[in-house]
Coordinates of C-alpha atoms in Angstrom, one line a residue:
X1 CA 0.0 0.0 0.0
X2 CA 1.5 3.8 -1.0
X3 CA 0.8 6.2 1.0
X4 CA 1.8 9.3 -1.4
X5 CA -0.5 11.2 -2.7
X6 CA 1.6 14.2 -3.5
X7 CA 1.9 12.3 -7.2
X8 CA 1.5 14.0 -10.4
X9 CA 0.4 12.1 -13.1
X10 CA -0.2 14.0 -16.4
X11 CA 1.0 11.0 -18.3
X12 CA -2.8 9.9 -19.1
X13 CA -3.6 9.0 -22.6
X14 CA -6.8 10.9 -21.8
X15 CA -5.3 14.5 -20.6
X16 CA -5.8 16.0 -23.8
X17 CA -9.5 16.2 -23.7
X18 CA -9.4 17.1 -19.9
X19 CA -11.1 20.6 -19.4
X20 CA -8.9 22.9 -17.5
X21 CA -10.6 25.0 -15.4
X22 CA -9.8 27.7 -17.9
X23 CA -11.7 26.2 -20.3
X24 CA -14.7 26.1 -18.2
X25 CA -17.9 28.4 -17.2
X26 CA -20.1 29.2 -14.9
X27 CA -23.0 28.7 -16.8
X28 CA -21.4 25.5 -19.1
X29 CA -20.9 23.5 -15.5
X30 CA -24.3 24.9 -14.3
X31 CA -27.3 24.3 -17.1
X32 CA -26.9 20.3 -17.4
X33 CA -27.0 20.1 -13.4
X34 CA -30.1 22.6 -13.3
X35 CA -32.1 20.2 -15.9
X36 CA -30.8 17.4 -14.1
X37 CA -32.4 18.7 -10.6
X38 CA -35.9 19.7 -12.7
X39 CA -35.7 16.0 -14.0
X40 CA -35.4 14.4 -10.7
X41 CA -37.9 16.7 -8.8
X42 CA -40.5 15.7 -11.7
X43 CA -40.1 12.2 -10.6
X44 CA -41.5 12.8 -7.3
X45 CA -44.1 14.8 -8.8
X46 CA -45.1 11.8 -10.8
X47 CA -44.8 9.0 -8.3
X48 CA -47.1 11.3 -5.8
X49 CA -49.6 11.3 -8.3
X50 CA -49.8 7.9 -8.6
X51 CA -49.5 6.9 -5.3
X52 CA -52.4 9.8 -4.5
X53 CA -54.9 7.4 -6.5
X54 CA -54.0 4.3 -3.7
X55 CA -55.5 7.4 -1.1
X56 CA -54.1 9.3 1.9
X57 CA -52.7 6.4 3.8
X58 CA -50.5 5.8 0.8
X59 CA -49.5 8.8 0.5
X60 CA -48.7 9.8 4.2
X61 CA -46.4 6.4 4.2
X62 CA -45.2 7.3 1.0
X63 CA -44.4 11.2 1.9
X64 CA -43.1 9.8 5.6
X65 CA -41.1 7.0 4.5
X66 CA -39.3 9.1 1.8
X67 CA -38.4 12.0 4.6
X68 CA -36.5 9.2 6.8
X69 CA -34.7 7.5 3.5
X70 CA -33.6 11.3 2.5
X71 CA -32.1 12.2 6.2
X72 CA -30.2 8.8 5.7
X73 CA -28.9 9.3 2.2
X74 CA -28.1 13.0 3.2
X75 CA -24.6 11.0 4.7
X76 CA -24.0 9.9 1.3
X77 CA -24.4 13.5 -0.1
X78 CA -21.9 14.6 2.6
X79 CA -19.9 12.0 1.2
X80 CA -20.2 13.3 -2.1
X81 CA -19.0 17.2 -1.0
X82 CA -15.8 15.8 0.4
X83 CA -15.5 13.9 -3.4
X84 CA -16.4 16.9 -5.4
X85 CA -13.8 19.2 -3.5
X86 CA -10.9 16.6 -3.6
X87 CA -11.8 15.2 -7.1
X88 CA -11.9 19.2 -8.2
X89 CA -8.4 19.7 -6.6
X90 CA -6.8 16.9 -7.9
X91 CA -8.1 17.6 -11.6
X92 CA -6.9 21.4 -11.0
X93 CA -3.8 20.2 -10.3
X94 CA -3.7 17.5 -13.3
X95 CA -3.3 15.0 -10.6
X96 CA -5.8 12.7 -12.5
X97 CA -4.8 9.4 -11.6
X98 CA -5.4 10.7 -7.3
X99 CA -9.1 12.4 -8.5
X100 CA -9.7 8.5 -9.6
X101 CA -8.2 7.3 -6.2
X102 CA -10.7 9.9 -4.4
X103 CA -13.7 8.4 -5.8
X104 CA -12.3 4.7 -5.2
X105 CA -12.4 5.9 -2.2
X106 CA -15.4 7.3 -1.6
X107 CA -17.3 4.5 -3.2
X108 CA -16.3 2.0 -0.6
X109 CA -17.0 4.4 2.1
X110 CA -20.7 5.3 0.7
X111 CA -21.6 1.3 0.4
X112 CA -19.7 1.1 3.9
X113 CA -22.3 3.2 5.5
X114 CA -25.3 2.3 2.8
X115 CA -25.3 -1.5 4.7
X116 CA -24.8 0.5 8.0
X117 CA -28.4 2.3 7.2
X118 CA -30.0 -0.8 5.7
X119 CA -29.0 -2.5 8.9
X120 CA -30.6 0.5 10.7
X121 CA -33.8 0.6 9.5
X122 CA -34.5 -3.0 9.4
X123 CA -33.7 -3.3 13.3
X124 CA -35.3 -0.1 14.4
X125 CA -37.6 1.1 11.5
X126 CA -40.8 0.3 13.4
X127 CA -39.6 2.4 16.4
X128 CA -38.7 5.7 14.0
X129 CA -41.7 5.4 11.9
X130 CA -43.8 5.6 14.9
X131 CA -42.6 9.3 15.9
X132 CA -44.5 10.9 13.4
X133 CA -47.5 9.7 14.5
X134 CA -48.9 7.8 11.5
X135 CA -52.3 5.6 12.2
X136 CA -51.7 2.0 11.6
X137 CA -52.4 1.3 8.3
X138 CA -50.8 4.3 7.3
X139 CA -47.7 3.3 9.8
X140 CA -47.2 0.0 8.4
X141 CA -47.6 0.7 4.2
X142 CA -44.5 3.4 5.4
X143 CA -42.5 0.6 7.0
X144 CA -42.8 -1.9 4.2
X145 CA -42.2 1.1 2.1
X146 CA -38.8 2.0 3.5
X147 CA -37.8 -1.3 4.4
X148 CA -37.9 -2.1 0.5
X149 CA -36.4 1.6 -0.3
X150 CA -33.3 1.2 2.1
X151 CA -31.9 -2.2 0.5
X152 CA -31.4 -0.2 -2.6
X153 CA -29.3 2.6 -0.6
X154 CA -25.6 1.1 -2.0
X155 CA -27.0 2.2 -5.1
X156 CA -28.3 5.3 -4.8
X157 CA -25.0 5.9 -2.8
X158 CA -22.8 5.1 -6.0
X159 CA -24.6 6.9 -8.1
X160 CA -23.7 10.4 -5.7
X161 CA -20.4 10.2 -4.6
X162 CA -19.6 9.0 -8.9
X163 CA -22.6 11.4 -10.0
X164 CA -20.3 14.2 -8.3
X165 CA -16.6 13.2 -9.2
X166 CA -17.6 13.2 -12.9
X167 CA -19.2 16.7 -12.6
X168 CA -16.3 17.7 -10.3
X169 CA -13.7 16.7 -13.1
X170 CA -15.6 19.3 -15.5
X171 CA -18.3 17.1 -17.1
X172 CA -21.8 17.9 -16.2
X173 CA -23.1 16.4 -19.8
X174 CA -22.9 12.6 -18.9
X175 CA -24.8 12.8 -15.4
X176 CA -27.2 14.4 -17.2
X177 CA -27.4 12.1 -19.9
X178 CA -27.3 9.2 -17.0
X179 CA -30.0 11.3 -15.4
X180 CA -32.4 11.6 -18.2
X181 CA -32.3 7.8 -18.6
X182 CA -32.6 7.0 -14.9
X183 CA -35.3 8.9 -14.4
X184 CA -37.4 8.1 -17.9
X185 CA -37.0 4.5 -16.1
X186 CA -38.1 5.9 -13.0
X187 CA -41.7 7.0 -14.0
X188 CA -42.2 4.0 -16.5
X189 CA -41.6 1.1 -13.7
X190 CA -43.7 3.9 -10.4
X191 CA -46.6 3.8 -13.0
X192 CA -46.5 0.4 -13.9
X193 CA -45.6 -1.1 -10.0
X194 CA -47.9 1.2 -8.2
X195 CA -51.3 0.8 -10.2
X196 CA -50.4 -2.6 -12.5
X197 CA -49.9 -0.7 -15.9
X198 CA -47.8 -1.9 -18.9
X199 CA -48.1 -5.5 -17.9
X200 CA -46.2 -4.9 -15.1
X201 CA -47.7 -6.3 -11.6
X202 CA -50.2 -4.6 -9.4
X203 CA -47.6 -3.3 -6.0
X204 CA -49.0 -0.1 -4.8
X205 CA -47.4 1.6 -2.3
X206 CA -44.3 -1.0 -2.5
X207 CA -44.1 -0.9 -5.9
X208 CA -43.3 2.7 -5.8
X209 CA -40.1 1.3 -4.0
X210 CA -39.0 -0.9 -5.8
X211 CA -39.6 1.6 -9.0
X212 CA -37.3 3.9 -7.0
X213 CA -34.6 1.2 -6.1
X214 CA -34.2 -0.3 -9.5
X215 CA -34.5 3.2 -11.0
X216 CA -31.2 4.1 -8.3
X217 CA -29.5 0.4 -9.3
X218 CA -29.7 0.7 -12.6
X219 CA -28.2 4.7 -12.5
X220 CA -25.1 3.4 -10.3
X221 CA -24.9 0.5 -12.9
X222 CA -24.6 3.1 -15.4
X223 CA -22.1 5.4 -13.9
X224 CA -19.9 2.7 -13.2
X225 CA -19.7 1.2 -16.8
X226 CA -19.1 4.6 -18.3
X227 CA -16.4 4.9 -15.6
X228 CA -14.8 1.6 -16.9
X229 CA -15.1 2.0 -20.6
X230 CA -13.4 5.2 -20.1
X231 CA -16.5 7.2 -21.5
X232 CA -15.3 10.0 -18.6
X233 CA -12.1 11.2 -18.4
X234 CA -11.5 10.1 -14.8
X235 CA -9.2 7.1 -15.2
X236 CA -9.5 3.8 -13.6
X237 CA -8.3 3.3 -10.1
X238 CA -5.4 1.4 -8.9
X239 CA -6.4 -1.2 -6.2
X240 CA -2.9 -1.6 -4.9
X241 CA -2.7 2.5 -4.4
X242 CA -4.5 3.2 -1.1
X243 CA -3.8 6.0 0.9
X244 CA -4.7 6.2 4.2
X245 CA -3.9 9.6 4.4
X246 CA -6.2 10.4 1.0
X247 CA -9.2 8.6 3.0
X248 CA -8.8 10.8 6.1
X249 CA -8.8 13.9 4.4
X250 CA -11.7 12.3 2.6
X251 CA -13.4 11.8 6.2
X252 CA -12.0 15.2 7.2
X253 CA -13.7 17.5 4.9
X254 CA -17.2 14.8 4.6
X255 CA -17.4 15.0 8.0
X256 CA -19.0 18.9 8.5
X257 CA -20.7 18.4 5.4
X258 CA -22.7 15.3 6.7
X259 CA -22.6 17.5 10.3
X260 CA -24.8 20.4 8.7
X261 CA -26.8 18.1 6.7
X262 CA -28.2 16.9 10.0
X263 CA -28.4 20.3 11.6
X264 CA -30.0 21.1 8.7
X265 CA -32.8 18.4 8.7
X266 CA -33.3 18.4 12.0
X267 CA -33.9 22.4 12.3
X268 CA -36.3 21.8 9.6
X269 CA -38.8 19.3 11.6
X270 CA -38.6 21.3 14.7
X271 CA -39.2 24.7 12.2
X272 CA -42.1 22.4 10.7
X273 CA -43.5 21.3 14.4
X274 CA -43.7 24.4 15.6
X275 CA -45.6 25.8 12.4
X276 CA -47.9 22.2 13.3
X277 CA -48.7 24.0 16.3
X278 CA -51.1 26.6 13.9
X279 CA -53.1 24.4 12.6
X280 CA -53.9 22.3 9.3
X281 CA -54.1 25.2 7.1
X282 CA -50.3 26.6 7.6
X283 CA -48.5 23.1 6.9
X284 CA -50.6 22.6 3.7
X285 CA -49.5 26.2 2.9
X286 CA -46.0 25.2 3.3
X287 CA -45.8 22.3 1.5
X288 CA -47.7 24.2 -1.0
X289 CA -45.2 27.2 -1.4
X290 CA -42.1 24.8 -0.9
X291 CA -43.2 22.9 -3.9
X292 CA -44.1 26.5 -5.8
X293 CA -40.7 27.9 -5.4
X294 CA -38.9 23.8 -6.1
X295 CA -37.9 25.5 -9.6
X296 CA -35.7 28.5 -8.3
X297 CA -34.2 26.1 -5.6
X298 CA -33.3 23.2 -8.1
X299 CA -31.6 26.7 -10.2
X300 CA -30.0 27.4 -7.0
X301 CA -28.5 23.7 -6.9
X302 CA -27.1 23.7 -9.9
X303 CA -25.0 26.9 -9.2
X304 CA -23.8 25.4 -6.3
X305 CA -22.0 22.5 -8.4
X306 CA -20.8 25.3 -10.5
X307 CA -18.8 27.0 -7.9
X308 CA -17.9 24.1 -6.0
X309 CA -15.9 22.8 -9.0
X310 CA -14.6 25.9 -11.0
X311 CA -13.5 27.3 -7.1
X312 CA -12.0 23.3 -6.0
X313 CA -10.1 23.3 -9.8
X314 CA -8.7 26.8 -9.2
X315 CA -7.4 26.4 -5.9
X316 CA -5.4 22.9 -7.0
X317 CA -4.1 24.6 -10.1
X318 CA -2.8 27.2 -7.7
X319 CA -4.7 30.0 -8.7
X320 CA -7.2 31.7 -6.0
X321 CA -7.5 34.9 -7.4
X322 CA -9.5 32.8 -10.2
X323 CA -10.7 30.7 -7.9
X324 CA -12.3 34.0 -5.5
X325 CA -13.4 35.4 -9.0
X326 CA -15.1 31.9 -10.2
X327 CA -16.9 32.3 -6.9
X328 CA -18.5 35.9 -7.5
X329 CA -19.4 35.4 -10.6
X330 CA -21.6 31.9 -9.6
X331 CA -22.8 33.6 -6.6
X332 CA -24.0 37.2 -9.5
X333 CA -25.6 34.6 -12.2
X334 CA -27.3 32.5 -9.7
X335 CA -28.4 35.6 -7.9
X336 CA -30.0 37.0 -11.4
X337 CA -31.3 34.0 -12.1
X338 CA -33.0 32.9 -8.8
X339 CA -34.0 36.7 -8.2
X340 CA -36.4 36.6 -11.4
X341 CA -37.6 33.5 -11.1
X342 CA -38.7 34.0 -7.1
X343 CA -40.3 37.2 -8.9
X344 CA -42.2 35.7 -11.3
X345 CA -43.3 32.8 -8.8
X346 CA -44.6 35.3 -6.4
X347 CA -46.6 36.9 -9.0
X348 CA -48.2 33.7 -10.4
X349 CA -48.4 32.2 -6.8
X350 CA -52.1 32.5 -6.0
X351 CA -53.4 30.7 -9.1
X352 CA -50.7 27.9 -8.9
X353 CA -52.0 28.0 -5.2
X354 CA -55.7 27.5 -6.5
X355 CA -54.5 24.7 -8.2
X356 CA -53.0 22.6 -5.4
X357 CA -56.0 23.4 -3.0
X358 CA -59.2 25.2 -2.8
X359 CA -59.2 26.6 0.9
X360 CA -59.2 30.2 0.6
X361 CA -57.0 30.4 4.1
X362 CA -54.5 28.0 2.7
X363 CA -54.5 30.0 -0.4
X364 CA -53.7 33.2 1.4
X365 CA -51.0 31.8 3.5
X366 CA -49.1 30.3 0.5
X367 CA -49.3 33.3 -1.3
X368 CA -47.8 35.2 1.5
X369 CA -45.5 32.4 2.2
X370 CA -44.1 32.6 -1.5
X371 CA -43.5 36.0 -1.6
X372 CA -42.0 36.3 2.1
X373 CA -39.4 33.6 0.5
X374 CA -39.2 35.1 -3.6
X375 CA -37.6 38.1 -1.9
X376 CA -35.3 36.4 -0.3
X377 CA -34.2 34.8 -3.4
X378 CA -30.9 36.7 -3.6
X379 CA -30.1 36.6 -0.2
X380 CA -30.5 32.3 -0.8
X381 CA -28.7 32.6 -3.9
X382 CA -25.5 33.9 -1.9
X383 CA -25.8 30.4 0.2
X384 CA -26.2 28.6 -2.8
X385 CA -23.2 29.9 -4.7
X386 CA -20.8 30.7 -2.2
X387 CA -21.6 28.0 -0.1
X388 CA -21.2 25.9 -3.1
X389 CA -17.8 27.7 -3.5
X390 CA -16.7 27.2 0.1
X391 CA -16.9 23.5 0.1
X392 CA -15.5 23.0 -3.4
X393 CA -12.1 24.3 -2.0
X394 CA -12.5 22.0 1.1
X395 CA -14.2 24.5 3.4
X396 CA -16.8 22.4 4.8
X397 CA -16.5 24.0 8.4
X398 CA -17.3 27.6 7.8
X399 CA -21.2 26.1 6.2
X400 CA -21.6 23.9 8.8
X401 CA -21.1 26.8 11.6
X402 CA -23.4 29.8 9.5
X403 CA -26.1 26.7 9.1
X404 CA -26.3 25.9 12.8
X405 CA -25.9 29.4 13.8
X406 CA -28.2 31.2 11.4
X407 CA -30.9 28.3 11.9
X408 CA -30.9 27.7 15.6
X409 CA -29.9 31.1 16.8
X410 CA -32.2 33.3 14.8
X411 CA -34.6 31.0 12.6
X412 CA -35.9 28.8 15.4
X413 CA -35.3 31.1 18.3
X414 CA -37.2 33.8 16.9
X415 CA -39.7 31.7 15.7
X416 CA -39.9 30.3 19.3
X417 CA -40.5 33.5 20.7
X418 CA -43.6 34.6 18.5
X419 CA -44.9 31.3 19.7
X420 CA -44.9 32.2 23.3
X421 CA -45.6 35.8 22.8
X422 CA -48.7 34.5 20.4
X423 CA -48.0 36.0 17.9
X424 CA -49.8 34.9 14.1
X425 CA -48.5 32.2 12.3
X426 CA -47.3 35.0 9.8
X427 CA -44.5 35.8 12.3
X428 CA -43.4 32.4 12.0
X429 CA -43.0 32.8 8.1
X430 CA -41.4 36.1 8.5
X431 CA -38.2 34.1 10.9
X432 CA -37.9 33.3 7.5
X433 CA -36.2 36.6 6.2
X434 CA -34.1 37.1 9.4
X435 CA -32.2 33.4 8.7
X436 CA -31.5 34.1 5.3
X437 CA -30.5 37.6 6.3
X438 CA -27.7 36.4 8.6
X439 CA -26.9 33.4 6.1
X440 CA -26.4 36.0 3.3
X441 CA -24.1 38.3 5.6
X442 CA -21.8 35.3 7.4
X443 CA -21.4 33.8 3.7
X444 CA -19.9 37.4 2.3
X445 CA -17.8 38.0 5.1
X446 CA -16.5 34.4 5.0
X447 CA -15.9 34.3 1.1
X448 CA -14.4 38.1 0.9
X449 CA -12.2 37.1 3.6
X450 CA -10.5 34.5 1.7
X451 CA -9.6 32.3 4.8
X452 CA -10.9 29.2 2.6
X453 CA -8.1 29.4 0.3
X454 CA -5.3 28.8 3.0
X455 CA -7.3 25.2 3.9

């Protein structure tokens, strides 16, 4: 076993068609990822449709099953930010033969902790399940649901961390190619398995599963033979070439990333309890504006891979004035972009409302709710972007502190406290604009300060 991974290895037959981070934009990284995050949300879409004709128990076990799989597979994400900033580093520093090494890595480590979670949920799924409060029929079609979902997690874990290496080596094109086919597969087999369509068998809510696992399997499946017949330019790994010291700086930087992740989820069910505590009419105007504004956020996303791997390429070529530069200009084109779209949202959001529901309370909530948040559109696009940028050079701490800090200091605490002074549940929307405020303002200073390029 080496331990070296100070290597240089521009020897590759495939260097020649290698972007540089020269040769890459902010826009060219980010368009592919944006129709890639629009594809994926669509899927949901879809399968909620058709589990919505199997009637509300389906879809509660459905909607609650989903939430715990996603807090799970959040640790794989994490995993796949400490990939895209080391992959980014090493191909900014034509160290290509290491940015295949990193994602070796970080394959074995993602179906290292995919078994952990399967193991997880099959022990102690009944208990978790039965926090949210689910009546029994409802409780148990969520178990089978997630038991089925979770033995697919490997997968879905591959098909991240690889998913991100290949974007963080400069091509965006074949994920989205992978993700256009995934996902096409995705809604054929939730439409046949759920309701018995296409000569496919009758499953309902579990078929929904198993159309999302074998949708995940065959993705990963995917990746990997691209990977292998050298359809990416990310070469093929060397078994005998494991660094101990690459996987701890793999752990190093995945580590805060996974840490806000679960801040993160966890701020958002207290933030959505304590909205619970209003009534009916505020969740359902949530849920509604949430899914109203999906569009700008999935523009937001893609933004975020943008900077994260023109900023991690900069900084291993050596170069952080580029790589400070590659970070304004994401964080001014995703602001633009996001900006007029949470404009246009807001304008449109009352009949889009009217189309999810017909309570006139809900209605007005969501409206309110949609603008409250379009405003705050380029105070989100700053997290996006820079955020994005911070963690593509390895700066995974600095998130992980404004997160926790902006969420349970102001967000929730100030939330808190119009709870006890009763105030309306409009206060509660309006903690809102105070968390992205301080988000916005922690992610300047951090970026401008340029700390991130000495880690």
């Amino acid at each position: 076993m080496q331990d070296n991974t100070a290597q240089t290895d521009i020897d590759d037959e495939s260097t020649e068609k290698v972007a540089s981070p020269e040769t890459l934009s902010v826009w060219g990284l980010a368009w592919p990822s944006i129709i890639a995050n629009i594809l994926f949300a669509s899927v949901g879409v879809v399968a909620l449709k058709a589990v919505g004709s199997l009637g509300t128990d389906a879809v509660a076990a459905v909607g609650t099953g989903g939430r715990i799989f996603f807090v799970i597979q959040s640790i794989m994400m994490a995993i796949s930010t400490g990939t895209t900033a080391l992959v980014a580093k090493a191909y900014g520093a034509r160290r290509y033969q290491e940015a295949s090494q990193v994602l070796f890595d970080s394959i074995l480590i993602s179906i290292f902790l995919s078994f952990i979670s399967i193991f997880v949920i099959w022990v102690a799924g009944d208990d978790l399940l039965g926090l949210f409060g689910l009546e029994t029929n409802a409780k148990q079609l969520a178990i089978d649901y997630l038991k089925v979902l979770i033995l697919f997690s490997p997968t879905f874990g591959v098909s991240i961390v690889a998913g991100s290496a290949i974007r963080a080596a400069g091509d965006v094109k074949t994920p989205l190619f992978i993700g256009l086919i995934q996902n096409a597969l995705n809604i054929y087999l939730v439409l046949g398995f759920v309701n018995g369509n296409y000569g496919l068998p009758e499953l309902g809510v579990i078929g929904a599963a198993y159309a999302g696992g074998i949708s995940f399997a065959f993705g990963a499946a995917l990746t990997i033979l691209v990977w292998i017949l050298q359809f990416v330019t990310i070469p093929l790994p060397k078994l005998n070439d494991f660094s101990f010291s690459r996987f701890r700086e793999l752990i190093r930087v995945s580590t805060p990333a996974g840490l806000e992740q679960g801040v993160f989820q966890l701020g958002l069910l207290i933030y959505f309890w304590i909205i619970s505590l209003y009534g009916n009419a505020p969740i359902a105007a949530y849920n509604v504006g949430i899914n109203i504004l999906m569009l700008s956020f999935m523009v937001g996303q893609g933004f975020t891979i943008a900077g994260a791997t023109l900023t991690g390429q900069y900084i291993g070529a050596q170069n952080a004035k580029e790589a400070k530069r590659s970070g304004w200009r994401s964080a001014g084109l995703t602001m633009i972009s996001m900006s007029v779209l949470g404009i246009i949202l807001a304008l449109a959001s009352r009949p889009i409302a009217g189309y999810f529901v017909q309570d006139e309370e809900v209605i007005r909530l969501t409206v309110l709710f949609v603008w409250l948040l379009g405003i705050m559109q380029p105070l989100m696009a700053l997290e996006f972007a820079l955020g994005g940028a911070l963690r593509g050079a390895g700066d995974t701490k600095s998130p992980l502190i404004i997160v926790s800090i902006s969420l349970i200091c102001f967000r929730l605490s100030f939330a808190g406290i119009f709870v006890l002074l009763n105030f309306p549940v409009e206060y509660i929307f309006g903690s809102l604009i105070i968390d992205y405020f301080v988000k916005g303002i922690l992610f300047t200073y951090r970026f401008e300060s340029e700390r991130w390029i000495k880690i």
